[in-house]
Every structure is written in C-alpha cells, then in structure tokens.
PDB file of C-alpha atoms in Angstrom:
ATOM      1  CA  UNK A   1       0.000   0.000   0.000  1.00 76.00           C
ATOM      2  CA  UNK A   2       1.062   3.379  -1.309  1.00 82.00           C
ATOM      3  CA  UNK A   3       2.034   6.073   1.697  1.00 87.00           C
ATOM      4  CA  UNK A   4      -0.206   8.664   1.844  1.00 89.00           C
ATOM      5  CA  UNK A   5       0.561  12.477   0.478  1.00 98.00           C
ATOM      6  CA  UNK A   6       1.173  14.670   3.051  1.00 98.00           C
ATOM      7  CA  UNK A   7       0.212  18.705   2.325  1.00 98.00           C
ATOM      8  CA  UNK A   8       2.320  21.154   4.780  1.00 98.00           C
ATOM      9  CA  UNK A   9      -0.362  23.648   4.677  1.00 98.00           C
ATOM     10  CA  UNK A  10       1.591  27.346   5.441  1.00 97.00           C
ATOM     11  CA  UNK A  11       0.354  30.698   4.625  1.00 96.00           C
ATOM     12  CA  UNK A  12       0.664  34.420   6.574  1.00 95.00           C
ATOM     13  CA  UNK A  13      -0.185  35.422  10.407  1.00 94.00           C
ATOM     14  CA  UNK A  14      -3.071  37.741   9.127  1.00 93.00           C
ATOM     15  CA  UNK A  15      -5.935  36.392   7.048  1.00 94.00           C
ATOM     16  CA  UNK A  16      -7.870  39.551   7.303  1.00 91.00           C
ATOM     17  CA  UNK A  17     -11.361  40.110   8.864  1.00 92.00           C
ATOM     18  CA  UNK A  18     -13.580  37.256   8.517  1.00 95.00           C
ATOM     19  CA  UNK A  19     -10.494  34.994   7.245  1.00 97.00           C
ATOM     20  CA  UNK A  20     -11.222  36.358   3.617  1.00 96.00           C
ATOM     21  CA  UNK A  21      -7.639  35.406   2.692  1.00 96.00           C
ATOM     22  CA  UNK A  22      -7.793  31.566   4.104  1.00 98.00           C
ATOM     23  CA  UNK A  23     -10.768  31.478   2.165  1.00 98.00           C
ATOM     24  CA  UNK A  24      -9.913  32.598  -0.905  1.00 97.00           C
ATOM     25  CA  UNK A  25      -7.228  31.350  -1.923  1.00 97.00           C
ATOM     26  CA  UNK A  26      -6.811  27.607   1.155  1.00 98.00           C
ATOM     27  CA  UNK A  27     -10.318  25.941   0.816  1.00 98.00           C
ATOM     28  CA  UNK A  28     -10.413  24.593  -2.479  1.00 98.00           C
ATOM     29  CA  UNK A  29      -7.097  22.799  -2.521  1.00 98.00           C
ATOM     30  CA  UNK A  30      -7.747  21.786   1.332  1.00 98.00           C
ATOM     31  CA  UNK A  31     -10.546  20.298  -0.173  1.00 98.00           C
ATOM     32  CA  UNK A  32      -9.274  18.591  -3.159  1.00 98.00           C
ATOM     33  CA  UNK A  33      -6.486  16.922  -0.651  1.00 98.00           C
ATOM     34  CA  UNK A  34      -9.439  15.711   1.998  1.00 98.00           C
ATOM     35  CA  UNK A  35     -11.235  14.340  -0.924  1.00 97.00           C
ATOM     36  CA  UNK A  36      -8.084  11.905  -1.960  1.00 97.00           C
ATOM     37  CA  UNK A  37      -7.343  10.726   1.614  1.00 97.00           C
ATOM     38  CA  UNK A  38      -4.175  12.782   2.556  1.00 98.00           C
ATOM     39  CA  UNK A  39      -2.806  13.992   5.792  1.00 99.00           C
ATOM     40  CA  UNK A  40      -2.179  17.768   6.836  1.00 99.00           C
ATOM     41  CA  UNK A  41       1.002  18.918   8.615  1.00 99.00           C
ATOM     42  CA  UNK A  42       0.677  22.261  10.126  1.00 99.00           C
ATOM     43  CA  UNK A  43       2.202  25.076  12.113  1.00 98.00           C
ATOM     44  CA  UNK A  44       1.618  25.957  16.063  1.00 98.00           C
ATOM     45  CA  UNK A  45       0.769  29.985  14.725  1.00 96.00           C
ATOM     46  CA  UNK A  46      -2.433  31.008  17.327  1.00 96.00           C
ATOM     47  CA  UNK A  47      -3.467  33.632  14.044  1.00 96.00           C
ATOM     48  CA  UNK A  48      -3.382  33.559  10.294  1.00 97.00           C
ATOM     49  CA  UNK A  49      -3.369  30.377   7.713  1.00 98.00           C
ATOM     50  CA  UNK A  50      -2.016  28.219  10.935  1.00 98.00           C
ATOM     51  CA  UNK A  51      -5.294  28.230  13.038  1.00 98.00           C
ATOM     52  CA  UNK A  52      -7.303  28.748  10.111  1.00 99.00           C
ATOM     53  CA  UNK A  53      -6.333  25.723   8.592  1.00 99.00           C
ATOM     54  CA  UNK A  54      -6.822  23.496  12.056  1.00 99.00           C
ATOM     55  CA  UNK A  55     -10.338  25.026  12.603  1.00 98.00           C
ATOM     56  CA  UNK A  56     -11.409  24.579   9.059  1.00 99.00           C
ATOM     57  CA  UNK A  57     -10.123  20.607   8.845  1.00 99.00           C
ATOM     58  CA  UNK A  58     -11.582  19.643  12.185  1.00 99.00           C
ATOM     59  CA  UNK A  59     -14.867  21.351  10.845  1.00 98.00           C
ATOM     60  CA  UNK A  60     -15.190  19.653   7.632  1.00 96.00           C
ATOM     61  CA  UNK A  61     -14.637  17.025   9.505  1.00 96.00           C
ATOM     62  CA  UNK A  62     -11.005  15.462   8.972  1.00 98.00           C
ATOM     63  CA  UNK A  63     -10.126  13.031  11.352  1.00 98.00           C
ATOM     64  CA  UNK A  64      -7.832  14.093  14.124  1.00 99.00           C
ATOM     65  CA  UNK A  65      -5.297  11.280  13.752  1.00 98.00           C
ATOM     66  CA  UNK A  66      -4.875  12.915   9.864  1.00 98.00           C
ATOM     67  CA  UNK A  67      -3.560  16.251  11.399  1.00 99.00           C
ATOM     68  CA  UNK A  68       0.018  16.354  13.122  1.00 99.00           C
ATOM     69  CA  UNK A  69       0.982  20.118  15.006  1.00 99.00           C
ATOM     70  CA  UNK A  70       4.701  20.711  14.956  1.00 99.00           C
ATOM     71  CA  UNK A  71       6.046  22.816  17.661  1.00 98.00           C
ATOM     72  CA  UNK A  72       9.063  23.261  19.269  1.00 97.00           C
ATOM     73  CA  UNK A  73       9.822  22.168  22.711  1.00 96.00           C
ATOM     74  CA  UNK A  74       8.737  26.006  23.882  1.00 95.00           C
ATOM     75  CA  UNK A  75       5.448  26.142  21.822  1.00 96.00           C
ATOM     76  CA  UNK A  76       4.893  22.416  22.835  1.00 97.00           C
ATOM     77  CA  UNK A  77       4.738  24.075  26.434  1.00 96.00           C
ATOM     78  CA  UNK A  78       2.997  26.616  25.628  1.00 96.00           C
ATOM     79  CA  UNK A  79       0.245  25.426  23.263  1.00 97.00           C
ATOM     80  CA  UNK A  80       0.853  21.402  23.249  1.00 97.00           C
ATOM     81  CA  UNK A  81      -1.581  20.166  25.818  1.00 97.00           C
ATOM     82  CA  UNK A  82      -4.572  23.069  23.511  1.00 98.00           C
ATOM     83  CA  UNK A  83      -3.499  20.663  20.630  1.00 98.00           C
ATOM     84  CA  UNK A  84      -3.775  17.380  22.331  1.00 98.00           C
ATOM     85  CA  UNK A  85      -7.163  18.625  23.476  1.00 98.00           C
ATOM     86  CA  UNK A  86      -8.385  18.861  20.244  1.00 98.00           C
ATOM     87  CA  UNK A  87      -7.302  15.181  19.094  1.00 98.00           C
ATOM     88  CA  UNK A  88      -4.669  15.758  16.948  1.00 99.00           C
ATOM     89  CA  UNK A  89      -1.148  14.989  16.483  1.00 99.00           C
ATOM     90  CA  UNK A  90       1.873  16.674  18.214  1.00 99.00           C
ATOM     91  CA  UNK A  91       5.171  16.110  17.200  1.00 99.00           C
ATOM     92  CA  UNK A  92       8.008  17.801  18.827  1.00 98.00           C
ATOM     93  CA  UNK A  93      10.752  19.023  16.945  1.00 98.00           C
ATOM     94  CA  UNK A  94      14.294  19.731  18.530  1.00 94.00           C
ATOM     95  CA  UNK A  95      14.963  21.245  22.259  1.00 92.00           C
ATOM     96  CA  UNK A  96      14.738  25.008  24.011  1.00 91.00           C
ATOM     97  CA  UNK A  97      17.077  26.337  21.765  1.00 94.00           C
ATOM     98  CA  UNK A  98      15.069  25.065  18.126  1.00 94.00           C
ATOM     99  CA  UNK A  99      14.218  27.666  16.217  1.00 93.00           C
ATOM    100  CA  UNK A 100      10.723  28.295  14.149  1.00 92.00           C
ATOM    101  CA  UNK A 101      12.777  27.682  10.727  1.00 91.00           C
ATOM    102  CA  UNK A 102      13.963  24.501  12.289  1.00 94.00           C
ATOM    103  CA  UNK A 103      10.346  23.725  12.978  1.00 96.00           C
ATOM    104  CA  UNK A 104       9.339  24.402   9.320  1.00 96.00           C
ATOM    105  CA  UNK A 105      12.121  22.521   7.704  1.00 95.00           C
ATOM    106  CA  UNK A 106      10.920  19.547   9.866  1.00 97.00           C
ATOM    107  CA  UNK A 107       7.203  20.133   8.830  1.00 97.00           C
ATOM    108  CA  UNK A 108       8.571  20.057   4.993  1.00 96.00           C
ATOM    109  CA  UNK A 109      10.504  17.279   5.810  1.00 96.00           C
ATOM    110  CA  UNK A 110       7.806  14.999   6.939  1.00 97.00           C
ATOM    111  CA  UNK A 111       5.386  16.470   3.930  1.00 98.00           C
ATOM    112  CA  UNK A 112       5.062  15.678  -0.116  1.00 97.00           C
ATOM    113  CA  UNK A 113       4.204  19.114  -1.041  1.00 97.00           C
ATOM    114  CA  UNK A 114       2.338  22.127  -0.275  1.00 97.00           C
ATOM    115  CA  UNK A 115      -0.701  24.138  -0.055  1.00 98.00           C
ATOM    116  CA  UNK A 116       0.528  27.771   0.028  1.00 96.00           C
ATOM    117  CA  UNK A 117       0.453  30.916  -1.208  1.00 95.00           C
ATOM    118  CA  UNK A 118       2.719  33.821  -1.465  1.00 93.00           C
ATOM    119  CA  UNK A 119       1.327  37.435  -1.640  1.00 91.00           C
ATOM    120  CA  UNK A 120       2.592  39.785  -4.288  1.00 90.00           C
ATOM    121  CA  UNK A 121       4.770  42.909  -4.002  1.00 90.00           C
ATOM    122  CA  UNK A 122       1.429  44.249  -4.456  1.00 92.00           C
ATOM    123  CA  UNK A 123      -0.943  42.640  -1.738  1.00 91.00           C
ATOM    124  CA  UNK A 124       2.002  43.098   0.453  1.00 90.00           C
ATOM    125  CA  UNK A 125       2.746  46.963   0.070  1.00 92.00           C
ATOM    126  CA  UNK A 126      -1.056  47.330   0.690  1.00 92.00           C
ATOM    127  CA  UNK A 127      -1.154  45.252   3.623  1.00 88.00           C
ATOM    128  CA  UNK A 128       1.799  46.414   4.902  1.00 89.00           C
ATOM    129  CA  UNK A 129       1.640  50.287   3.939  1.00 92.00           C
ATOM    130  CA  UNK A 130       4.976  51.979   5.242  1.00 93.00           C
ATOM    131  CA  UNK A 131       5.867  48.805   7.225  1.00 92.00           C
ATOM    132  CA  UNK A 132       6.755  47.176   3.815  1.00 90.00           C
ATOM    133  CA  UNK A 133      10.259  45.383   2.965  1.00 90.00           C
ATOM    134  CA  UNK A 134      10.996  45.330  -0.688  1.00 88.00           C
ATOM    135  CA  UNK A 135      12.460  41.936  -1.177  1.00 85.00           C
ATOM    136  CA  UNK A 136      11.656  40.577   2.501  1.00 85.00           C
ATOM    137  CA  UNK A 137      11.044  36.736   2.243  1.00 87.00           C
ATOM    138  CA  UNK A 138       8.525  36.103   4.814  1.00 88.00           C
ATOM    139  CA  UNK A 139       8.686  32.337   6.203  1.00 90.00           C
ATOM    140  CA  UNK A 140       5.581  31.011   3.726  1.00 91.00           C
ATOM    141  CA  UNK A 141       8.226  32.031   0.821  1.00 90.00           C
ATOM    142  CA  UNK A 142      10.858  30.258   2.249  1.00 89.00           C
ATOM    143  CA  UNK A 143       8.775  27.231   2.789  1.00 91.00           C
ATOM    144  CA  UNK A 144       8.108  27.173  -0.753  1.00 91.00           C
ATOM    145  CA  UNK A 145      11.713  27.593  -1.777  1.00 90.00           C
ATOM    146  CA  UNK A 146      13.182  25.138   0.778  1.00 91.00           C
ATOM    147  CA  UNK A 147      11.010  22.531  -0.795  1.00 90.00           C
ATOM    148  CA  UNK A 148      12.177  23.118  -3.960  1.00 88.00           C
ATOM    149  CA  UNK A 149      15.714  23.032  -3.333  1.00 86.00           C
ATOM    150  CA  UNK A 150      16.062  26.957  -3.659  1.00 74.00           C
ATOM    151  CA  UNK A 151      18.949  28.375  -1.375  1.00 53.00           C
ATOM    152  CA  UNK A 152      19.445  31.577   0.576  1.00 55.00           C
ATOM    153  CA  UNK A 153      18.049  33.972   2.239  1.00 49.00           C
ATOM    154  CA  UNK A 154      20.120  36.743   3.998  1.00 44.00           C
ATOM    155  CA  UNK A 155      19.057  37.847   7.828  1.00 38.00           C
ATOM    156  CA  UNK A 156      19.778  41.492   8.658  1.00 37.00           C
ATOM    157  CA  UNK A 157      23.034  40.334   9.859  1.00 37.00           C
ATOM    158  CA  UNK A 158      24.784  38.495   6.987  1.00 37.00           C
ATOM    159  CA  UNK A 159      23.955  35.545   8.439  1.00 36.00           C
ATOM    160  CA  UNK A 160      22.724  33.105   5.557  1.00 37.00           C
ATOM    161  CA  UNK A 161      21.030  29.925   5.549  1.00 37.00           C
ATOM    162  CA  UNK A 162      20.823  27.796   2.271  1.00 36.00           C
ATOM    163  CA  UNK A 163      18.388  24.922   1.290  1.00 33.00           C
ATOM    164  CA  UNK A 164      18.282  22.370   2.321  1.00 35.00           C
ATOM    165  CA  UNK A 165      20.076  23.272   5.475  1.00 35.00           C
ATOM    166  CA  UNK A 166      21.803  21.048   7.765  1.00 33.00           C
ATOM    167  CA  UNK A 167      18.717  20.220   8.915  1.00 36.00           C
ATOM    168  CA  UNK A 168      16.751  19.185   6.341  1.00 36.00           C
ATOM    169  CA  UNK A 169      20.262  16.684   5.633  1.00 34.00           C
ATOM    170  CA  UNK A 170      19.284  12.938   5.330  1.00 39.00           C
ATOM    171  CA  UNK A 171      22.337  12.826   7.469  1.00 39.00           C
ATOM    172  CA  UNK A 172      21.725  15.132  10.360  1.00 40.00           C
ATOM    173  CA  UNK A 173      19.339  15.431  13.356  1.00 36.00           C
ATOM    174  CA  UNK A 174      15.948  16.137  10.817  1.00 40.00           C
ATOM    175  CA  UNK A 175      16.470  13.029   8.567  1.00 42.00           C
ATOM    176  CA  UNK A 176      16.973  11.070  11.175  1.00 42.00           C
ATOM    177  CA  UNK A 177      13.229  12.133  13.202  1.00 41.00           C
ATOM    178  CA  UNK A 178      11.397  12.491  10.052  1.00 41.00           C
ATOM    179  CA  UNK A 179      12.228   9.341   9.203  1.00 45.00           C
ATOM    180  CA  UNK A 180      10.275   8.054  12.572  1.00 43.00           C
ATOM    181  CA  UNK A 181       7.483  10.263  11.684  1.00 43.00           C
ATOM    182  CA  UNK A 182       4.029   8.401  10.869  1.00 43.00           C
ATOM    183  CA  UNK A 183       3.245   9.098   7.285  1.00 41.00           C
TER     184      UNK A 183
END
C-alpha cells in the first residue's frame, strides 16, 4: 500500500477580517487533498493560515489522527496540551534552543508538497503600507523555496542559511526524526 501524500499547509499570520484570505485562496485545494485521503502537517501559529487551517479541517470534519501540530519544545509548552485537546497529532521538533525555521524545515521534511500561497509585491505593500520590505522573504516564501531546493536567504546580519540546510540533511538530526514520523 502506497504512503499517503502529506500537504504542509503554510500561509501568513493575518488572514484579514472574517479569514477572507484563508478562504480565498486555502479551501479549495484543502478540499481537493481531503477528498483523496491525505494527511495535513501544520504550524503551532495562534493567528493567520495556521489556526485557520486546524479550525477549518476539524470542521469539515477530517479526522484528528490525519492532522500532526509541529512545535518546538517552547510552543509544545505553551500550546501542546490546547493541541492534544483537540485530538490531533503533536510532534516535537528539537529542544529550548530550536528555532521556528527549524520547525518548518521539519514540517517540509515529513510532507510531499504544499498548499501555500505567497502574496505579491502588491498585496504586500497594501497590507503592509509603510511597514513594507521590498524583497523581505517572509517564512511562507521560504517554505516554498526550501522545498524546492532553492537556497538563501540573507538575515539582517549576513547571516545566511541555504536549502536544504543542515537540517533538512538525510544525514543530520531532521532526517533522522522524520524518518520516525508516521506518514
């Protein structure tokens, strides 16, 4: 028996009144992957595409056990036990010091593609107004990019990380826990 597809749903902290974004452009290919059977991976985020996306599956229904949460040891103690609550899967990624980008390489690891979508320059100016980064890459971009092998993206700092990083490495820490990971 095949394994099943698993979508790493990921999308922007602010859906807008009424979750008009989450609507528009999430339902109808969260629907075409409940209607073939697969599982969701998804992000701890308490706003945005994150919650959205829990709310709307456990609506629909979707069945609990099809949903795995991935948090980081700090989220897991701050938000793990609201998770559990609700039935679904929480899976644990890393220590105190893991950081959300570790967290989302993990959640691509463990997934066969993605449901996403990445605003334009011109959705984003709007939303933004003065607040707006020409060029930023917010973390739904680099999602996208880290799954398809795209590297870099420069912090502030000069720091750099490429794609994969070290890890999303069949040889370091990440290959070795996704590789436990139910599918």
């Amino acid at each position: 028996m095949p394994k099943p597809e698993v979508a790493f749903i990921s999308g922007p902290i602010d859906t807008g009144p009424g979750a008009e974004y989450f609507k528009t452009h999430y339902v109808a290919p969260i629907n075409a992957a409940i209607t073939r059977d697969h599982r969701f991976v998804i992000g701890p985020i308490p706003s945005g595409v994150d919650a959205d996306a829990l709310d709307y599956l456990l609506a629909y229904p979707v069945d609990p056990s099809r949903i795995t949460i991935f948090v980081t040891e700090t989220e897991d103690q701050i938000a793990g036990d609201g998770f559990r609550a609700r039935g679904v899967n929480v899976q644990v990624v890393g220590d105190r010091t893991t950081l959300p980008r570790e967290r989302d390489a993990a959640m691509t690891a463990a997934s066969t593609y993605d449901i996403l979508r990445i605003r334009t320059e011109e959705e984003a100016q709007e939303l933004y107004g003065r607040a707006y980064r020409p060029g930023h890459m917010t973390n739904t971009e680099f999602n996208w990019k880290r799954r398809k092998g795209s590297p870099t993206r420069k912090a502030p700092d000069g720091w750099a990380e490429t794609s994969p990083s070290r890890a999303t490495r069949k040889n370091g820490w990440l290959g070795k826990l996704s590789a436990k990971l139910p599918r």
